[in-house]
Amino acid sequence: MKPPAIGLDFGTTNSAIALVGPDGRSRLARFDRFDRFEGAGPNDEALETFRSVLYFEEDEEDGRVHVHSGPNAIARYLASEEKQGRLVQSLKSFLASRLFTATQVMGRTYRLEDLIALLLKPLREQAEQRFGVPVERIVAGRPVHFVGADEPADEELALRRLTAALHNAGFREVTFEYEPVGAAYHYEQGLGRDELILIADFGGGTSDFSLLRVGPSFSDGGDRAQSILGHDGVGLAGDVFDGQLVRHLVAPRLGRGAEFRSVMGNNVLPVPGWIYGHLERWHHVSLLKSPKTLRLLLDLRREALEPEKLDALIHVVRNDLGFLLYGATEAAKRALSEDTKTTFRFEHESVAIAALLPRTRFEQWIAEPLEAIARCVDRLLHRAGVADTEIDRVFLTGGTSLVPAVRAIFLERFGPERVRSGGELTSVASGLALRAAEG
Ligand SMILES: Nc1ncnc2c1ncn2[C@@H]1O[C@H](COP(=O)(O)OP(=O)(O)OP(=O)(O)O)[C@@H](O)[C@H]1O
Ligand SMILES: [Mg+2]
């Protein structure tokens, strides 16, 4: 008997897993909904995705550390009043980082691959329950370029660690496939004729592109290897857009660019920029909560010309509000996918930030990453020797493809009649399962 065909998309923000049934169609595993989710990212409404997040908390009675994964992690985090636990996120974006080998969480050391395994094991077990078949042999997605990978050795490191994490999570046999190729398989379903397509998958951490031929001649046993004309990608996507919102909208209200008197004399100096660098990658906010940094912030506050901004910053750091801050920036970003303006709001006890945000301003802030994305598409087409006019269709997928300025790059370049989109959060997993079914 053929083993079940299963595809896993381990994403920076969301993960999903799909199985191809006897009818040849892929279906997604569904995960329990935790209803008291107000304030969590709106993605949690989607039952077919599993948030790529861990929450560590200590049992008040026996002092043991419990680790929660996915929707459970968000629910526990939100339920905890003191927020003494530790939320760990965007793990995928550290895979290529030589600096991140292991981290201490509540007195224990975890390697990156251990953390990812802790995240994926419950996902695997829940999928097994839903599907009623062993979830051990899979086709797993990988980005074309991992975030922060500058050279081939970094890509190799990332893949090695991802493989180890998957094995530790109980996926015994893993075949990797590029994530945009997964999306291509999804797109190809039901296609009546062959097409040359450009697949663009915009996630949380990476933007990935593939140029390939799809359609009946390829899906009916044709040579797939011949169908792929090229891949490219950049480690820039939704997380970087969120970071820009923090930089331009939030950080100035928490003292970025504000000045303090230097102890050494009458100089007036700005608050050190590295502090705000951590805020921009909101899952790094917890790193600021060390006694040393808190002392520095308190010293700065004493000398600050605008102490109330430093008070707000200290409040955010002390209460480890990175996740709430992210929730607020992400909500504003999503609102701007629908409307041309929105109001950014962030509130926690004494800190309240509200600011009107027109879409045009957001688009100015993300202009640089958008250009890098457009250049990446140029590079791919150029290397493959394919002219824009030869492309039959562009398929946009991934959560960040919902950002109008991202779509605009393709609408302008290829014309609306050639641009398609869909399956933003699930097309990769569903396509990887179809790929697994091909053997
Ligand atoms: N309506 C929306 N408008 C703008 N951005 C959105 C919207 N919905 C989701 N996103 C963004 O999409 C990203 C998540 O997309 P997705 O789930 O495709 O990523 P991922 O697969 O987890 O990441 P990666 O593929 O980079 O590993 C997040 O940055 C999220 O903020
Ligand atoms: Mg993805």
XYZ file of C-alpha atoms and ligand atoms in Angstrom:
471
model
C 0.000 0.000 0.000
C 1.209 3.475 -0.801
C 2.184 5.566 2.238
C -0.080 8.544 2.926
C 0.923 11.669 0.982
C 1.488 14.455 3.469
C 2.822 17.991 3.073
C 4.077 20.211 5.892
C 4.524 23.953 5.632
C 6.467 25.112 8.677
C 6.069 28.872 8.463
C 7.605 31.764 10.351
C 4.158 32.821 11.557
C 1.788 30.003 10.600
C 2.240 26.326 9.894
C -0.122 23.975 8.093
C -0.234 20.307 7.199
C -2.208 18.575 4.458
C -3.000 15.051 3.305
C -4.021 13.879 -0.148
C -7.029 11.582 0.070
C -8.012 8.674 -2.220
C -9.857 11.156 -4.444
C -6.534 12.874 -5.221
C -7.536 16.077 -3.467
C -5.636 17.570 -0.582
C -7.286 18.449 2.694
C -5.859 20.387 5.593
C -5.590 19.283 9.198
C -7.712 21.429 11.452
C -6.595 22.578 14.836
C -8.615 23.261 17.932
C -9.949 26.731 18.198
C -9.321 28.639 21.382
C -12.181 31.009 21.587
C -10.893 33.488 24.089
C -8.465 34.824 21.591
C -9.303 38.503 21.549
C -6.077 40.356 21.042
C -4.233 37.476 19.461
C -3.349 37.855 15.797
C -6.445 37.536 13.634
C -4.772 34.642 11.822
C -5.828 32.475 14.715
C -9.364 32.484 13.385
C -8.190 30.213 10.615
C -8.518 26.708 11.933
C -6.449 25.283 9.136
C -3.306 26.961 10.391
C -1.270 26.475 13.523
C 0.521 29.512 14.926
C 4.279 28.894 14.964
C 4.689 29.920 18.598
C 5.734 28.431 21.937
C 4.866 29.570 25.425
C 6.864 28.457 28.456
C 5.373 28.829 31.891
C 6.220 27.662 35.336
C 3.662 25.772 37.376
C 3.014 27.843 40.471
C 2.635 24.755 42.636
C 5.390 22.384 41.676
C 7.679 24.843 39.882
C 7.843 22.646 36.778
C 8.129 24.323 33.412
C 5.350 23.572 30.906
C 5.699 24.222 27.213
C 2.640 25.036 25.104
C 2.645 25.060 21.328
C 0.547 26.721 18.618
C -2.947 27.999 19.475
C -2.494 26.589 22.960
C 0.543 28.808 23.480
C -1.400 31.959 22.567
C -4.309 30.968 24.772
C -2.043 30.329 27.771
C -0.104 33.515 27.176
C -3.272 35.591 27.061
C -4.706 33.844 30.103
C -1.634 34.538 32.213
C -2.085 37.790 34.068
C 1.465 38.385 35.107
C 3.020 37.412 31.783
C 5.832 35.772 33.698
C 6.161 33.054 31.092
C 8.138 33.361 27.913
C 6.697 33.540 24.434
C 9.016 32.274 21.705
C 8.269 33.072 18.081
C 9.535 33.377 14.529
C 11.857 30.448 15.216
C 12.212 29.703 11.541
C 13.921 33.021 10.940
C 16.837 32.023 13.206
C 17.635 28.791 11.336
C 20.478 30.284 9.294
C 21.880 32.340 12.157
C 25.236 31.157 13.463
C 24.771 33.379 16.489
C 21.698 31.516 17.620
C 22.764 28.050 18.672
C 21.014 27.733 21.994
C 19.031 29.874 24.388
C 18.137 29.748 28.055
C 14.462 29.576 28.842
C 13.503 29.452 32.494
C 16.776 27.951 33.577
C 17.084 25.338 30.849
C 19.149 25.452 27.706
C 17.433 24.651 24.429
C 19.038 24.358 21.040
C 17.121 25.957 18.190
C 16.257 22.539 16.789
C 14.870 21.485 20.214
C 12.589 24.516 20.268
C 11.322 23.853 16.751
C 10.740 20.201 17.650
C 8.712 21.293 20.703
C 6.609 23.395 18.362
C 6.103 20.791 15.640
C 5.577 17.645 17.703
C 2.090 18.648 18.936
C 1.231 19.759 15.395
C 2.267 16.334 14.117
C 0.305 14.512 16.818
C -2.833 16.557 16.258
C -2.581 15.985 12.504
C -2.212 12.259 13.122
C -5.409 12.287 15.165
C -7.303 14.252 12.535
C -6.115 12.228 9.580
C -6.148 8.818 11.312
C -2.921 7.777 9.550
C 0.711 7.896 10.674
C 2.225 11.309 10.013
C 5.853 10.307 9.679
C 6.800 10.492 6.001
C 6.356 13.957 4.623
C 7.312 16.442 2.004
C 8.334 19.543 3.941
C 8.625 23.018 2.494
C 11.733 25.123 2.637
C 12.223 28.755 1.636
C 14.374 29.408 -1.406
C 16.632 31.519 0.805
C 16.448 31.314 4.570
C 16.237 34.628 6.442
C 19.730 35.990 7.089
C 21.541 33.388 4.969
C 24.381 35.252 3.280
C 26.238 32.292 1.830
C 25.644 28.655 0.884
C 27.112 27.475 4.213
C 24.339 29.369 6.044
C 21.680 27.703 3.897
C 23.230 24.326 4.678
C 23.250 25.065 8.390
C 19.586 26.074 8.237
C 18.584 22.934 6.377
C 20.601 20.710 8.703
C 18.939 22.202 11.749
C 15.490 22.061 10.188
C 16.036 18.380 9.345
C 17.136 17.633 12.915
C 14.127 19.485 14.317
C 11.722 17.562 12.069
C 13.277 14.234 13.065
C 13.075 15.168 16.744
C 9.417 16.017 16.258
C 8.794 12.489 14.941
C 8.798 13.099 11.185
C 11.017 10.142 10.386
C 11.359 10.561 6.615
C 11.532 14.042 5.195
C 11.883 15.204 1.603
C 12.303 18.940 1.094
C 10.677 20.980 -1.625
C 10.795 24.715 -2.242
C 7.765 26.446 -0.763
C 6.802 28.248 -3.989
C 6.897 24.895 -5.814
C 4.352 23.704 -3.230
C 2.190 26.695 -4.094
C 2.552 25.820 -7.800
C 1.138 22.339 -7.254
C -1.818 23.912 -5.486
C -2.388 26.389 -8.303
C -2.154 23.691 -10.956
C -5.145 21.754 -9.606
C -7.878 21.758 -12.201
C -5.829 23.666 -14.769
C -6.963 22.675 -18.263
C -3.871 23.729 -20.227
C -0.139 24.123 -19.769
C 1.100 27.478 -18.535
C 4.388 29.162 -17.749
C 3.809 30.670 -14.330
C 5.569 32.843 -11.829
C 4.706 31.830 -8.277
C 5.230 34.454 -5.599
C 4.825 33.456 -1.949
C 5.004 36.295 0.584
C 5.090 35.091 4.167
C 6.192 36.478 7.502
C 9.933 35.945 7.079
C 10.599 35.363 3.401
C 9.370 36.228 -0.086
C 9.924 33.297 -2.427
C 9.614 33.023 -6.182
C 9.578 30.170 -8.666
C 9.268 30.154 -12.384
C 7.847 26.941 -13.751
C 5.679 25.204 -16.272
C 2.526 23.610 -14.918
C -0.549 21.917 -16.348
C -1.755 18.563 -17.641
C 1.452 17.597 -19.505
C 3.415 17.885 -16.276
C 0.919 16.618 -13.707
C 0.120 13.460 -15.685
C 3.476 11.828 -15.162
C 5.589 14.290 -17.160
C 9.124 15.138 -16.174
C 8.858 17.681 -13.369
C 12.559 18.342 -13.252
C 12.271 19.780 -16.765
C 9.446 22.068 -15.740
C 11.326 24.240 -13.257
C 13.064 27.238 -14.781
C 14.360 28.847 -11.617
C 13.903 29.978 -8.030
C 14.878 33.025 -6.065
C 13.905 34.647 -2.809
C 14.686 37.256 -0.169
C 14.532 37.189 3.606
C 12.132 40.150 3.657
C 8.382 39.921 4.153
C 5.589 40.715 6.626
C 7.808 40.769 9.735
C 9.928 43.498 8.190
C 6.801 45.533 7.396
C 5.730 45.224 11.035
C 9.217 46.326 12.058
C 8.917 49.455 9.928
C 5.652 50.338 11.636
C 7.325 49.960 15.017
C 10.293 52.049 13.887
C 8.317 54.955 12.466
C 5.137 54.924 14.498
C 5.831 53.373 17.885
C 9.519 53.867 18.646
C 9.430 57.713 18.454
C 6.672 57.614 21.074
C 8.849 55.437 23.275
C 11.791 57.797 23.088
C 13.534 56.933 19.808
C 15.305 60.102 18.701
C 14.556 61.670 22.093
C 17.486 63.108 23.967
C 19.006 62.859 27.412
C 21.729 64.795 29.182
C 25.056 63.036 29.248
C 26.437 62.482 32.751
C 29.870 63.520 31.521
C 28.970 67.047 30.674
C 26.387 69.213 29.087
C 26.143 67.216 25.888
C 22.708 66.220 24.720
C 22.652 62.699 23.261
C 19.979 60.467 21.777
C 18.812 57.256 23.468
C 20.955 54.407 22.008
C 19.468 53.072 18.788
C 20.099 49.380 19.472
C 17.331 49.412 22.053
C 14.824 50.247 19.332
C 16.344 47.668 17.015
C 15.107 45.055 19.466
C 11.644 46.606 19.477
C 11.422 46.326 15.708
C 11.811 42.601 15.905
C 9.151 42.327 18.513
C 10.051 38.755 19.459
C 13.335 40.262 20.668
C 11.617 42.579 23.141
C 12.009 39.979 25.882
C 15.792 40.230 25.396
C 15.623 43.780 26.779
C 14.213 42.544 30.048
C 17.630 41.839 31.585
C 18.567 43.606 34.849
C 21.460 45.304 33.023
C 19.309 46.818 30.286
C 16.591 47.811 32.720
C 19.196 49.621 34.803
C 20.431 51.431 31.711
C 16.878 52.463 30.834
C 16.253 53.766 34.332
C 19.489 55.765 34.191
C 18.488 57.208 30.852
C 15.072 58.050 32.188
C 16.589 60.130 34.971
C 18.503 62.180 32.443
C 15.860 62.243 29.737
C 14.492 65.509 28.450
C 11.169 63.748 27.825
C 10.992 61.229 30.690
C 7.411 60.181 29.949
C 8.552 58.523 26.705
C 11.171 56.532 28.601
C 8.550 55.597 31.172
C 6.462 54.139 28.385
C 9.469 52.238 27.027
C 10.324 50.851 30.468
C 6.715 49.763 30.898
C 6.806 47.888 27.581
C 10.088 46.175 28.464
C 9.209 45.321 32.059
C 5.898 43.792 31.068
C 7.363 42.058 28.033
C 4.711 43.583 25.801
C 6.369 42.609 22.512
C 3.506 40.363 21.525
C 0.821 42.949 22.274
C 2.790 45.557 20.388
C 3.080 43.218 17.459
C -0.672 42.525 17.658
C -1.329 46.259 17.361
C 1.055 46.847 14.449
C -0.143 43.743 12.642
C -3.784 44.799 13.079
C -2.983 48.217 11.578
C -1.108 46.613 8.689
C -4.023 44.290 7.960
C -6.528 47.126 8.178
C -4.486 48.938 5.534
C -4.905 45.947 3.221
C -8.631 46.821 3.214
C -8.790 50.577 3.754
C -6.716 53.536 2.698
C -6.325 54.707 6.275
C -6.610 53.329 9.772
C -5.972 54.272 13.381
C -3.098 52.538 15.059
C -3.911 51.816 18.695
C -1.807 50.352 21.436
C -2.944 50.386 25.039
C -1.658 48.753 28.152
C -2.272 50.240 31.590
C -0.454 53.581 31.691
C 0.690 53.450 28.073
C -1.674 54.536 25.330
C -0.660 55.276 21.767
C -3.137 56.242 19.077
C -2.153 57.551 15.668
C -3.891 58.043 12.376
C -2.092 56.100 9.695
C -2.739 56.627 5.980
C -1.803 53.750 3.690
C 0.430 56.054 1.666
C 2.624 56.674 4.706
C 2.947 52.941 5.392
C 3.903 52.457 1.752
C 6.679 55.031 2.072
C 8.043 53.194 5.093
C 8.133 49.852 3.308
C 9.469 51.254 0.023
C 12.916 49.750 0.484
C 11.886 46.143 1.109
C 9.378 46.481 -1.752
C 12.181 47.510 -4.081
C 14.308 44.586 -2.953
C 11.374 42.278 -3.695
C 10.901 43.758 -7.172
C 14.639 43.399 -7.864
C 14.514 39.762 -6.824
C 11.811 39.121 -9.435
C 13.951 40.896 -12.064
C 16.930 38.752 -11.174
C 14.953 35.518 -11.435
C 13.504 36.345 -14.861
C 16.815 37.610 -16.122
C 18.733 34.511 -15.023
C 16.113 32.210 -16.502
C 16.168 34.180 -19.775
C 12.393 34.617 -19.673
C 10.718 37.808 -20.901
C 7.711 39.233 -19.024
C 5.558 38.631 -22.088
C 6.250 34.884 -22.016
C 4.659 34.484 -18.588
C 1.074 33.252 -18.813
C 0.136 33.787 -15.193
C 1.429 35.115 -11.899
C 0.105 33.399 -8.779
C 0.342 35.404 -5.550
C 0.045 33.627 -2.226
C 1.148 33.916 1.445
C -0.358 36.317 4.000
C 1.769 39.267 2.927
C 0.507 39.032 -0.671
C -2.623 40.726 0.715
C -0.683 43.988 1.103
C -1.852 46.202 -1.810
C 1.647 47.588 -2.471
C 2.969 44.047 -2.853
C 0.194 43.159 -5.297
C 0.758 46.404 -7.162
C 4.275 45.327 -8.156
C 2.752 42.464 -10.152
C -0.434 44.158 -11.323
C 1.605 46.947 -12.873
C 4.244 44.725 -14.363
C 2.100 41.904 -15.736
C -1.369 43.457 -15.952
C -4.385 42.411 -13.830
C -5.540 39.827 -16.365
C -2.442 37.720 -15.739
C -2.434 37.928 -11.938
C -4.189 35.313 -9.785
C -4.190 34.804 -6.051
C -5.594 32.580 -3.346
C -4.945 30.052 -0.578
C -2.924 32.750 1.185
C -2.276 30.726 4.323
C -2.639 27.157 3.102
C -1.657 26.803 -0.563
C 1.915 25.740 0.256
C 0.916 22.886 2.597
C -1.804 21.693 0.258
C 0.563 21.763 -2.726
C 3.338 19.972 -0.838
C 0.902 17.131 -0.106
C 0.056 16.937 -3.833
C 3.763 16.824 -4.531
C 4.100 13.970 -1.985
C 1.315 12.097 -3.802
C 3.331 12.225 -7.016
C 6.024 10.169 -5.258
N -4.680 40.818 5.535
C -3.349 40.925 5.638
N -2.710 42.042 5.229
C -1.380 42.157 5.355
N -0.587 41.219 5.868
C -1.159 40.078 6.290
C -2.563 39.866 6.200
N -2.840 38.630 6.700
C -1.666 38.104 7.080
N -0.654 38.960 6.845
C 0.773 38.774 7.143
O 1.205 37.587 6.503
C 2.307 37.053 7.235
C 2.068 35.596 7.486
O 1.877 34.982 6.261
P 2.109 33.422 6.080
O 1.278 32.678 7.055
O 1.936 33.144 4.638
O 3.632 33.351 6.524
P 4.511 32.107 6.971
O 4.276 30.985 6.014
O 4.282 31.837 8.410
O 5.973 32.718 6.811
P 7.189 32.262 5.854
O 6.571 31.712 4.609
O 7.950 33.521 5.642
O 7.908 31.266 6.669
C 2.420 37.842 8.527
O 3.456 38.784 8.398
C 1.072 38.523 8.593
O 1.127 39.744 9.310
Mg 5.000 30.510 4.145
